[in-house]
Amino acid sequence: MHVKESAGTVSMTQVQNAGSPHLEVRNLKTYFYTEDGVVRAVDGLSYGLAKGETLGLVGESGCGKSVSALSVMRLIASPGKIVEGEILLDGLDLLQCSEPEMREVRGNRISMIFQEPMTSLNPVFTIGNQIMEAIRVHQDVSRKEARDRTIAMIRRVKISAAETRVDEYPHQMSGGMRQRVMIAMALACNPEVLIADEPTTALDVTIQAQIMELLAELQSDFQMSILLITHNLGLVAEVSDQVAVMYASKVVEHTSTAELFASPLHPYTHGLLTSVPTLGMPREQKLNVIPGQVPNPLHFPTGCRFHPRCPVAEQRCKQEEPLLREVKPGHWAACHFIENGKSPMKGADR
Amino acid sequence: MSTEASKNSEVLLRVEHLKNYFPVRQGLLSRVAAYVKAVDDISFEIKAGETLGLVGESGCGKTTVGHSVLRLITPTEGRVLFQGKDLSHLPAAELRAMRQDMQIIFQDPFSSLNPRMTVGAIIGEALAIHGRGDRKERAEMVRDTLQKCGLDPAYVNRFPHEFSGGQRQRIGIARALVLNPKFIVCDEPVSALDVSIQSQIINLLVELKERYNLAYLFIAHDLSVVEYISDRVAVMYLGKIVELADSTELYRNPLHPYTQALLSAVPVPDPTRRKQRTLLPGDVPSPLNPPSGCRFHTRCPLAIDICKKVEPRELDVEGHKVWCHVVEEQITGSRPSS
């Protein structure tokens, strides 16, 4: 893949495996102009999502995961603004689209499901009504046909008695069911890309397993790409092909899932992976701790944004910001001290 | 893994046939139309210095159990014995004295601290109520406790809003710890925290437990965290305990089909271990109208006829307790008669 790079932009545009990515985000910057100052919620973010693949976007709260997703949909409201960057869907730059053009994309080519199935459905309309709306906005079909397709869609997400449940209201359904309705709505127009923003965080583990299974099945049926935003490393390990780890509004590491979990190279990724207890872990083993806190996006540290919490930081890290670079074939990371594809952390290879 | 010490030591808390029913009122005269059986006949004990993990999905009654053992809610039926004394009928004054030994840490570090009180006042309040020391000594104790919990003692005059989530949870822990209790209910203490902060708090809880021989009732829905911190684990489903065993034993050899499904549903952060899972159909039924017989039968992959009619009884296999007809039949070879 050949990408022209203009001088001055962050050189991280080829983050992708072979073949042109279906959705590509280049050097995206979304800032919020608040009374207290400029919140750089997304600050030079780049990633690529290949057709039919799942990219996991991981990070802690406030790292900019959700804002980056909303930016892709161009759903950033004042005081927020997309300041810079490109968002390419099959070569079409969404940031250059007019609002009517964008409306053709939203819900049709790119859909989104949200964390809170309780609040993202409208309580005064039946679920059938809400799914039908998505179909009728984008496609020229009769009411009857839209309803039939809605019922078929409800069946597709494995809600039983679709013919009667189509006329129910959101409050008559459980959390897991509502998330299924959200999925039905998102997939009603057969989108190419699905953005799933913490789709199971509000759900119990047994329901989470049901929803993830459903998504995997629908992904292969619909041949869609999924951008999975989550803080749950377990979920990422199980469903995604590629992982991008975000810290303080930037991607700090990006590679295939197998590679990331086998040999995390960035100290932050290493810290994250070793600080969660996993099933079957011996209790004598102390949990690793990342000292300190996630930085305030109003005042990011200078140089490498992770340096105040990093166990291997040196003077250089305070002054010079590391660029995301290919440290090993197919493995990108932003750290000064990764040499010959080796992590600066001791015992990082797991 | 129960240590030798906890095996030999005394039983600190004993819960016997605890029931908590909440009335649902309806109609013009607000007559009691039904009961939500949040906790329905559960028994367990916790020894001094031991951690009992309580896991289950939302709405299974874990938090109600936590509140009942401190008598923040008065149980509908059953007894809660703390150091041999029945809390459910203790007069207010005695109960208050008793509470010095039993404390609680809440889930949400944002709403569980009074925003108008300084950190020093929040932590010192319990000392004042229980008449410990004079003003100067109390201030010293507060500073000392802050330090134990990994906070700078200079923070005493600050307000909760000045702290991050992790630090607020440390304040919550300091508040529970300042009276030197023997037993702390930890109600989802890390679930509101970010991954990198969670481990700080878990490590702190483990360290404090070892240093002060604390007993915890550790309530959480994250099975990995519970395994890591607990000596024994009880699994709840719809107001009942379905399985209770040593932590290592329960995770290696889960007997109840619900525990098995729950464990298999947990995503493991290791892509080489993508596993086959037992998917449970449907949702957790409402505790307002729980299924007859075994409450899990509506979702259970192994359910047989008897499960719909008869409640399973306790089966104790060398300390590994399980409530399931099918497992009972497999182990004892005989089917319980109805």
XYZ file of C-alpha atoms in Angstrom:
688
model
C 0.000 0.000 0.000
C 1.447 3.343 -0.981
C 0.437 6.346 0.939
C 1.629 9.806 0.169
C 2.659 11.594 3.261
C 2.824 15.277 3.489
C 5.583 16.608 5.663
C 4.406 17.486 9.110
C 1.630 14.943 9.531
C 2.151 12.045 11.853
C 3.630 9.257 9.816
C 1.185 6.559 10.639
C -0.952 5.863 7.709
C 0.002 2.420 6.625
C -1.273 0.752 9.745
C -2.892 -2.084 7.980
C -2.218 -5.478 6.651
C -2.003 -6.053 2.936
C -4.830 -4.778 0.774
C -6.563 -1.478 0.998
C -8.534 -1.043 4.213
C -12.258 -0.648 3.944
C -12.439 2.076 6.509
C -9.359 4.127 7.096
C -8.864 6.890 9.612
C -5.856 9.123 9.067
C -4.476 11.544 11.580
C -7.894 12.340 13.007
C -8.123 15.166 15.509
C -11.322 15.952 17.361
C -11.144 18.750 19.901
C -13.702 20.122 22.323
C -13.513 23.838 22.976
C -14.675 24.131 26.578
C -14.572 27.008 29.022
C -11.663 25.390 30.772
C -9.635 25.014 27.613
C -9.250 22.737 24.641
C -9.904 19.058 25.331
C -7.986 17.064 22.766
C -10.240 14.024 22.904
C -8.831 12.462 19.761
C -5.413 13.710 18.801
C -3.802 12.297 15.697
C -5.532 8.940 15.506
C -4.955 6.565 12.607
C -6.147 3.064 11.957
C -7.439 0.908 9.153
C -10.183 -1.671 9.143
C -10.068 -4.357 6.447
C -13.173 -5.762 4.804
C -14.896 -8.451 6.836
C -12.460 -8.034 9.709
C -12.904 -6.976 13.305
C -10.690 -4.298 14.774
C -10.698 -3.975 18.542
C -10.119 -0.451 19.816
C -9.111 -0.770 23.468
C -8.417 1.773 26.127
C -9.529 3.108 29.466
C -12.306 5.600 30.018
C -11.538 9.025 28.654
C -8.903 7.835 26.203
C -10.984 8.929 23.226
C -12.361 5.618 21.955
C -15.980 6.710 21.794
C -15.279 10.175 20.448
C -13.266 8.602 17.647
C -16.270 6.429 16.766
C -18.647 9.366 16.837
C -16.203 11.255 14.630
C -16.384 8.513 12.021
C -20.157 8.961 11.983
C -19.656 12.736 12.038
C -21.848 12.997 15.094
C -19.696 15.472 16.988
C -21.753 18.371 18.307
C -20.596 21.763 19.500
C -18.345 22.573 21.381
C -16.653 19.618 19.724
C -15.122 19.861 16.290
C -13.248 17.585 13.946
C -10.183 19.703 13.399
C -8.096 17.666 11.057
C -7.754 14.337 9.357
C -9.327 12.057 6.818
C -11.897 9.314 7.243
C -11.974 7.173 4.132
C -14.768 4.730 3.471
C -13.753 2.808 0.378
C -11.843 5.880 -0.764
C -14.649 8.360 -0.035
C -13.542 10.994 2.465
C -16.426 11.350 4.881
C -15.080 14.618 6.204
C -15.532 16.171 2.758
C -19.118 14.940 2.374
C -22.065 17.310 2.565
C -24.639 16.687 5.264
C -27.157 15.038 2.846
C -24.382 12.814 1.520
C -23.442 11.921 5.060
C -27.032 10.961 5.777
C -26.781 8.391 3.000
C -23.802 6.886 4.802
C -25.108 6.831 8.347
C -27.242 3.821 9.151
C -26.875 2.652 5.569
C -23.187 2.049 4.948
C -21.918 2.540 8.487
C -24.080 1.728 11.494
C -23.485 1.983 15.155
C -24.642 0.241 18.304
C -24.175 1.809 21.683
C -23.354 0.791 25.195
C -26.670 1.605 26.796
C -29.485 -0.357 25.211
C -31.723 1.175 27.869
C -31.296 4.755 26.781
C -30.583 4.502 23.087
C -34.050 3.306 22.134
C -36.942 5.730 22.058
C -39.403 4.758 24.811
C -42.508 6.134 23.057
C -42.224 4.157 19.827
C -42.563 0.440 19.329
C -39.392 -1.359 18.416
C -40.900 -2.228 15.041
C -41.450 1.439 14.368
C -37.860 2.254 15.174
C -36.378 -0.481 13.005
C -38.735 0.385 10.153
C -37.640 3.997 10.286
C -34.080 2.990 9.433
C -35.291 0.976 6.453
C -37.718 3.600 5.135
C -35.221 6.435 5.413
C -32.696 4.664 3.244
C -34.740 2.545 0.932
C -37.730 3.167 -1.256
C -40.032 0.471 0.017
C -43.687 0.355 0.948
C -44.836 0.349 4.548
C -45.893 -3.266 4.249
C -42.590 -4.362 2.818
C -40.659 -2.445 5.465
C -42.668 -4.143 8.160
C -42.031 -7.571 6.682
C -38.345 -6.861 6.531
C -38.423 -5.605 10.101
C -40.018 -8.829 11.281
C -37.431 -10.822 9.342
C -34.691 -8.752 10.948
C -36.080 -9.327 14.444
C -36.062 -13.015 13.680
C -32.480 -12.741 12.459
C -31.346 -11.426 15.848
C -33.079 -14.427 17.422
C -35.929 -12.779 19.238
C -38.733 -15.298 19.464
C -42.305 -14.484 18.415
C -41.101 -11.732 16.098
C -44.607 -11.106 14.705
C -45.953 -10.006 18.071
C -42.805 -8.506 19.567
C -42.492 -6.102 16.660
C -45.305 -4.105 18.282
C -43.800 -4.041 21.751
C -42.177 -1.070 23.423
C -38.596 -1.030 24.687
C -39.650 -1.136 28.353
C -41.259 -4.523 27.788
C -37.877 -6.035 26.998
C -34.815 -7.017 29.000
C -31.383 -5.475 28.490
C -30.158 -8.294 26.299
C -33.296 -8.136 24.139
C -32.955 -4.396 23.708
C -29.383 -4.827 22.558
C -30.664 -7.342 20.011
C -33.172 -4.743 18.825
C -30.339 -2.238 18.488
C -28.430 -4.751 16.400
C -31.482 -5.406 14.222
C -31.837 -1.691 13.664
C -28.158 -1.244 12.869
C -28.115 -4.106 10.388
C -31.492 -3.389 8.765
C -29.855 -1.732 5.766
C -27.026 -4.216 5.464
C -24.163 -1.866 6.339
C -20.563 -2.434 5.301
C -19.184 -1.306 8.637
C -20.631 -1.750 12.103
C -19.268 0.308 14.959
C -19.998 -1.416 18.251
C -19.276 0.947 21.127
C -19.016 -1.146 24.313
C -21.942 -3.281 23.127
C -21.973 -5.586 26.130
C -20.631 -3.474 28.988
C -24.059 -2.971 30.521
C -24.947 -6.656 30.248
C -24.308 -9.703 32.402
C -21.675 -12.197 31.299
C -24.079 -14.882 30.140
C -25.991 -12.311 28.079
C -22.709 -10.846 26.824
C -21.768 -14.290 25.519
C -25.121 -14.524 23.694
C -24.705 -11.112 22.066
C -21.101 -11.694 20.986
C -22.055 -15.035 19.480
C -24.880 -13.361 17.585
C -22.597 -10.611 16.298
C -20.029 -13.133 15.075
C -22.718 -15.058 13.225
C -24.208 -11.937 11.645
C -20.775 -10.661 10.678
C -20.114 -13.678 8.491
C -23.653 -13.600 7.055
C -23.552 -9.908 6.229
C -19.858 -9.776 5.321
C -19.361 -6.657 7.351
C -16.391 -5.119 9.083
C -16.710 -4.431 12.780
C -15.005 -1.749 14.827
C -15.325 -3.039 18.369
C -14.723 -0.429 21.035
C -14.204 -1.837 24.491
C -12.160 -1.773 27.657
C -12.503 -5.525 28.079
C -9.299 -7.218 26.977
C -10.916 -10.623 27.154
C -13.561 -9.659 24.654
C -10.962 -8.295 22.263
C -8.880 -11.444 22.508
C -11.878 -13.552 21.631
C -13.399 -11.720 18.720
C -11.036 -9.327 16.999
C -8.504 -9.890 14.242
C -6.546 -6.705 14.869
C -6.195 -4.593 17.994
C -5.375 -0.925 18.429
C -4.571 0.192 21.964
C -5.356 3.807 22.770
C -3.842 5.914 25.487
C -4.472 9.616 26.003
C -6.202 10.225 22.651
C -3.652 8.361 20.517
C -2.972 4.847 19.355
C 0.101 3.546 21.156
C 0.170 0.049 19.696
C -1.495 -1.696 16.782
C -1.067 -5.230 15.516
C -2.814 -8.560 15.067
C -4.597 -9.931 18.121
C -2.384 -12.993 18.367
C 0.770 -10.892 18.179
C -0.448 -8.295 20.682
C -1.298 -10.792 23.366
C 1.803 -12.913 22.757
C 4.286 -10.069 22.709
C 2.994 -6.679 23.735
C 5.722 -4.152 22.992
C 4.467 -0.888 24.428
C 4.912 -0.548 28.206
C 1.297 0.604 28.570
C -0.089 -2.447 26.762
C 2.150 -4.656 28.832
C 0.903 -2.950 31.998
C -2.733 -3.361 30.986
C -2.386 -7.036 30.161
C -0.648 -7.891 33.425
C -2.880 -5.845 35.703
C -6.080 -7.813 35.167
C -6.590 -11.077 37.007
C -7.433 -13.903 34.619
C -9.247 -17.124 35.380
C -6.879 -19.730 36.738
C -4.185 -17.251 37.677
C -2.255 -18.320 40.800
C -3.102 -16.176 43.800
C 0.493 -15.895 44.901
C 1.128 -13.899 41.767
C 0.798 -10.215 42.569
C -1.153 -8.098 40.137
C 0.966 -5.664 38.235
C 0.136 -2.044 38.906
C 0.326 0.902 36.558
C 1.072 3.691 39.021
C -0.763 6.987 38.952
C -3.784 7.924 36.900
C -4.975 8.479 33.385
C -3.934 12.041 32.466
C -6.428 14.854 32.141
C -7.043 15.563 28.431
C -6.896 19.286 29.179
C -3.269 18.992 30.177
C -1.518 16.083 28.579
C 2.039 15.439 29.708
C 4.740 16.641 27.350
C 6.676 14.222 25.192
C 5.349 10.703 25.512
C 1.975 10.997 27.220
C 2.579 7.815 29.144
C 5.923 8.874 30.611
C 4.749 9.830 34.133
C 3.410 6.284 34.615
C 5.983 4.390 32.603
C 8.484 2.169 34.435
C 11.157 2.566 31.762
C 10.785 6.274 31.012
C 13.886 8.387 30.670
C 14.629 12.046 30.128
C 14.061 11.734 26.393
C 10.434 10.633 26.943
C 9.607 13.913 28.662
C 10.709 15.991 25.723
C 10.240 14.032 22.565
C 6.965 12.519 21.499
C 7.436 9.021 20.074
C 5.837 8.378 16.685
C 3.845 5.299 15.927
C 6.249 3.278 13.785
C 6.503 -0.228 12.445
C 8.767 -1.824 14.997
C 8.427 -5.288 13.557
C 6.603 -6.444 10.402
C 2.898 -5.867 10.967
C 3.401 -4.443 14.449
C 3.207 -0.710 15.137
C 4.049 0.935 18.439
C 4.832 4.387 19.754
C 7.767 4.101 22.146
C 11.356 5.308 21.916
C 12.807 2.195 23.454
C 11.510 -0.609 21.296
C 14.519 -1.939 19.448
C 14.729 -4.889 17.082
C 11.133 -5.687 17.858
C 11.917 -6.167 21.548
C 9.948 -4.623 24.377
C 11.825 -2.421 26.853
C 9.944 -4.220 29.626
C 11.564 -7.243 31.209
C 9.654 -10.467 30.812
C 7.230 -8.949 28.346
C 7.065 -12.032 26.158
C 4.380 -14.118 27.667
C -7.256 -21.734 48.618
C -7.879 -21.556 52.340
C -4.838 -20.982 54.430
C -4.104 -23.087 57.491
C -4.824 -20.127 59.708
C -8.339 -19.658 58.432
C -9.099 -23.363 58.674
C -8.426 -23.418 62.358
C -9.826 -20.090 63.329
C -13.237 -19.305 64.724
C -16.347 -18.632 62.733
C -16.839 -14.883 62.651
C -20.090 -14.610 60.761
C -22.757 -17.240 60.424
C -25.799 -16.712 58.246
C -28.644 -19.153 58.743
C -31.607 -19.463 56.404
C -31.553 -15.806 55.519
C -34.615 -14.554 53.649
C -35.316 -11.106 52.337
C -38.683 -10.474 50.773
C -39.712 -7.059 49.576
C -43.459 -6.425 49.333
C -44.875 -5.109 46.085
C -47.864 -2.911 46.801
C -50.615 -2.314 44.336
C -53.979 -0.708 43.954
C -55.909 1.943 45.821
C -55.342 0.536 49.290
C -51.737 -0.385 48.466
C -52.332 -3.928 49.408
C -49.379 -6.253 49.223
C -49.853 -7.944 45.879
C -46.711 -10.000 45.793
C -43.211 -10.328 47.161
C -39.888 -9.934 45.428
C -37.898 -12.777 46.885
C -34.507 -11.097 46.640
C -32.821 -13.547 48.978
C -34.530 -16.827 49.646
C -33.144 -19.095 52.306
C -29.395 -18.943 52.111
C -26.817 -20.028 54.676
C -23.055 -19.606 54.848
C -20.298 -18.739 57.263
C -17.129 -16.700 57.194
C -14.155 -17.367 59.449
C -11.867 -14.721 60.865
C -9.346 -13.644 58.268
C -11.177 -15.364 55.443
C -12.540 -13.962 52.187
C -15.796 -15.313 50.877
C -16.544 -14.290 47.322
C -20.187 -13.872 46.325
C -20.792 -13.941 42.573
C -23.858 -13.812 40.421
C -25.498 -11.754 37.730
C -27.329 -8.516 38.348
C -30.511 -8.930 40.329
C -29.499 -12.235 41.907
C -29.558 -10.727 45.406
C -25.842 -10.404 46.176
C -26.044 -6.817 47.379
C -29.125 -7.569 49.495
C -27.116 -10.299 51.234
C -24.298 -7.826 51.877
C -26.666 -5.300 53.382
C -28.525 -7.902 55.424
C -25.433 -9.258 57.148
C -24.741 -5.753 58.449
C -28.433 -5.319 59.194
C -28.642 -2.286 56.962
C -31.767 -4.139 55.886
C -33.589 -6.189 58.485
C -33.989 -9.753 57.229
C -37.496 -11.100 56.710
C -36.511 -14.414 58.221
C -33.389 -16.200 59.335
C -30.503 -15.342 61.589
C -27.250 -13.487 61.153
C -24.793 -14.348 63.911
C -21.731 -12.169 64.264
C -19.300 -13.550 66.837
C -22.160 -15.650 68.143
C -24.635 -12.790 68.602
C -27.812 -12.659 66.588
C -27.894 -9.306 64.867
C -31.476 -9.519 63.722
C -32.860 -8.961 67.215
C -30.185 -6.803 68.730
C -31.325 -3.525 70.338
C -30.119 -0.389 68.550
C -27.394 0.516 71.056
C -25.832 -2.909 70.999
C -26.092 -3.088 67.233
C -24.251 0.188 66.944
C -21.460 -1.067 69.195
C -21.276 -4.216 67.135
C -20.902 -2.285 63.910
C -17.447 -1.125 64.952
C -16.292 -4.564 63.957
C -18.196 -4.748 60.700
C -17.884 -2.221 57.917
C -18.717 -1.829 54.256
C -17.053 -0.498 51.101
C -19.428 0.565 48.359
C -19.293 0.173 44.611
C -19.558 3.739 43.471
C -16.786 5.941 44.837
C -18.550 8.980 43.408
C -21.882 8.778 45.176
C -20.812 7.114 48.417
C -18.793 10.030 49.774
C -20.525 13.155 51.059
C -19.396 16.002 48.771
C -19.720 18.577 51.540
C -17.439 16.822 53.999
C -13.669 16.885 53.965
C -11.794 13.630 53.721
C -10.764 13.994 57.335
C -14.384 14.458 58.460
C -15.591 11.510 56.371
C -13.048 9.140 57.836
C -13.117 10.623 61.337
C -16.910 10.579 61.705
C -17.028 6.939 62.725
C -14.347 7.532 65.363
C -16.347 10.397 66.850
C -19.581 8.398 66.852
C -17.958 5.545 68.689
C -16.160 7.895 71.063
C -12.665 6.807 70.235
C -9.958 9.063 71.646
C -10.019 12.846 71.877
C -9.995 15.219 68.954
C -6.220 15.163 68.610
C -5.931 11.401 68.795
C -8.687 11.013 66.255
C -6.925 13.319 63.807
C -3.818 11.209 64.263
C -5.787 8.003 63.605
C -7.278 9.498 60.437
C -3.860 10.463 59.105
C -2.505 7.067 59.994
C -5.349 5.312 58.156
C -4.925 7.491 55.076
C -1.329 6.439 54.939
C -2.231 2.772 55.270
C -4.534 3.163 52.290
C -1.869 4.743 50.153
C -3.026 8.348 50.393
C -1.018 11.361 51.469
C -2.051 12.328 55.046
C -1.869 15.945 53.942
C -5.133 15.364 52.068
C -7.313 15.511 55.225
C -8.723 18.927 54.452
C -9.585 18.240 50.845
C -13.009 17.394 49.471
C -13.981 14.252 47.544
C -14.350 16.054 44.210
C -10.629 16.785 44.238
C -9.819 13.105 43.862
C -9.881 10.577 41.047
C -12.041 7.441 41.127
C -9.237 5.227 42.410
C -8.305 7.686 45.153
C -11.935 8.029 46.200
C -12.176 4.294 46.528
C -9.105 4.476 48.779
C -10.980 7.039 50.904
C -13.925 4.630 51.058
C -11.567 1.889 52.212
C -9.971 4.191 54.793
C -13.416 5.016 56.167
C -14.147 1.313 56.602
C -10.737 0.563 58.057
C -10.381 3.363 60.594
C -12.276 1.525 63.343
C -10.072 -1.556 62.979
C -12.961 -3.835 62.043
C -12.738 -7.598 61.824
C -15.082 -7.925 58.897
C -15.709 -5.796 55.799
C -18.392 -6.209 53.176
C -16.860 -5.184 49.845
C -19.756 -4.515 47.512
C -18.335 -4.441 43.966
C -15.374 -2.346 45.128
C -13.560 -2.279 41.795
C -16.234 -2.523 39.129
C -16.557 1.234 38.683
C -12.802 1.649 38.196
C -10.608 1.581 35.142
C -8.519 -1.477 34.424
C -5.215 0.118 35.398
C -6.694 1.384 38.686
C -8.521 -1.870 39.547
C -5.316 -3.718 40.239
C -4.115 -0.969 42.587
C -7.258 -1.370 44.684
C -7.253 -5.176 44.582
C -3.639 -5.256 45.718
C -4.467 -2.829 48.531
C -7.387 -4.970 49.720
C -5.226 -8.103 49.699
C -2.428 -6.354 51.569
C -4.760 -4.937 54.240
C -6.394 -8.304 54.719
C -3.061 -9.977 55.370
C -1.837 -7.207 57.631
C -4.916 -6.925 59.829
C -6.372 -10.416 59.496
C -9.567 -9.015 57.985
C -12.464 -11.127 56.821
C -14.179 -9.997 53.622
C -17.500 -10.730 52.052
C -16.421 -9.845 48.547
C -19.405 -9.217 46.291
C -18.688 -8.921 42.571
C -19.847 -9.989 39.175
C -16.341 -10.265 37.730
C -15.441 -13.907 38.143
C -11.713 -13.438 37.576
C -11.427 -10.818 40.300
C -13.403 -12.991 42.707
C -11.217 -16.007 42.024
C -8.099 -13.978 42.612
C -9.150 -12.534 45.959
C -11.349 -15.200 47.596
C -10.613 -18.215 49.764
C -14.079 -19.615 49.176
C -16.715 -18.648 46.631
C -20.513 -18.818 46.660
C -22.418 -18.591 43.386
C -25.897 -17.078 43.553
C -28.762 -17.362 41.107
C -32.130 -15.681 41.681
C -31.871 -15.340 45.427
C -30.336 -18.738 46.133
C -26.837 -20.070 46.512
C -26.379 -22.812 43.904
C -22.783 -23.743 44.652
C -20.258 -22.997 47.389
C -16.715 -24.290 47.557
C -13.052 -23.461 48.006
C -12.066 -20.969 45.350
C -9.534 -23.211 43.598
C -11.883 -26.179 43.739
C -14.871 -24.235 42.420
C -13.004 -22.804 39.448
C -11.246 -26.056 38.563
C -14.156 -28.315 39.129
C -17.452 -26.440 38.871
C -20.315 -28.889 39.444
C -23.445 -26.809 38.992
C -24.489 -26.263 35.356
C -24.995 -22.563 36.096
C -21.473 -22.146 37.459
C -20.149 -23.992 34.433
C -22.019 -21.727 32.035
C -20.986 -18.622 33.946
C -17.329 -19.596 33.838
C -17.450 -20.494 30.188
C -19.017 -17.129 29.383
C -16.080 -15.148 30.759
C -13.906 -13.899 27.905
C -10.268 -14.822 28.467
C -7.584 -12.330 27.426
C -5.605 -14.958 25.561
C -6.389 -15.470 21.876
C -4.799 -18.915 21.875
C -7.454 -20.093 24.291
C -10.617 -19.279 22.331
C -12.902 -21.811 23.778
C -16.141 -23.584 23.158
C -18.746 -22.159 25.437
C -21.994 -23.281 26.939
C -24.461 -20.616 25.888
C -27.390 -20.189 28.222
C -30.654 -19.438 26.473
C -32.868 -16.558 27.544
C -32.631 -14.114 30.416
C -32.642 -14.367 34.182
C -36.333 -14.689 35.192
C -37.900 -12.089 37.445
C -37.492 -12.680 41.199
C -41.105 -11.555 41.516
C -42.265 -14.824 40.121
C -39.336 -17.211 40.276
C -39.673 -20.563 38.494
C -40.891 -23.474 40.575
C -38.552 -26.214 41.703
C -34.989 -25.433 40.808
C -34.950 -21.770 39.780
C -32.407 -22.429 37.104
C -34.442 -25.080 35.279
C -35.783 -22.673 32.646
C -32.279 -22.063 31.288
C -30.518 -25.233 32.337
C -29.094 -27.477 29.612
C -29.364 -30.532 31.876
C -32.817 -30.015 33.386
C -34.914 -33.113 33.936
C -38.519 -33.494 35.021
C -37.956 -33.288 38.750
C -36.161 -29.927 38.435
C -39.461 -28.250 37.582
C -41.181 -29.514 40.686
C -38.806 -30.003 43.567
C -36.259 -27.600 44.950
C -32.828 -29.211 45.000
C -31.307 -29.824 48.401
C -27.794 -29.261 49.596
C -25.257 -31.873 48.598
C -21.964 -31.665 50.435
C -19.015 -33.407 48.794
C -16.096 -32.861 51.161
C -16.910 -29.221 51.697
C -17.911 -28.586 48.086
C -21.599 -27.773 48.340
C -23.928 -27.854 45.388
C -27.691 -27.626 44.932
C -28.669 -29.568 41.808
C -30.750 -32.690 41.187
C -28.712 -33.838 38.217
C -25.378 -33.497 39.978
C -26.826 -35.216 43.040
C -27.897 -38.136 40.912
C -24.514 -38.348 39.227
C -22.654 -38.322 42.511
C -24.854 -40.310 44.837
C -26.380 -42.543 42.149
C -29.870 -42.096 43.522
C -32.571 -39.762 42.382
C -34.192 -37.766 45.163
C -37.844 -38.639 45.515
C -40.398 -35.892 45.287
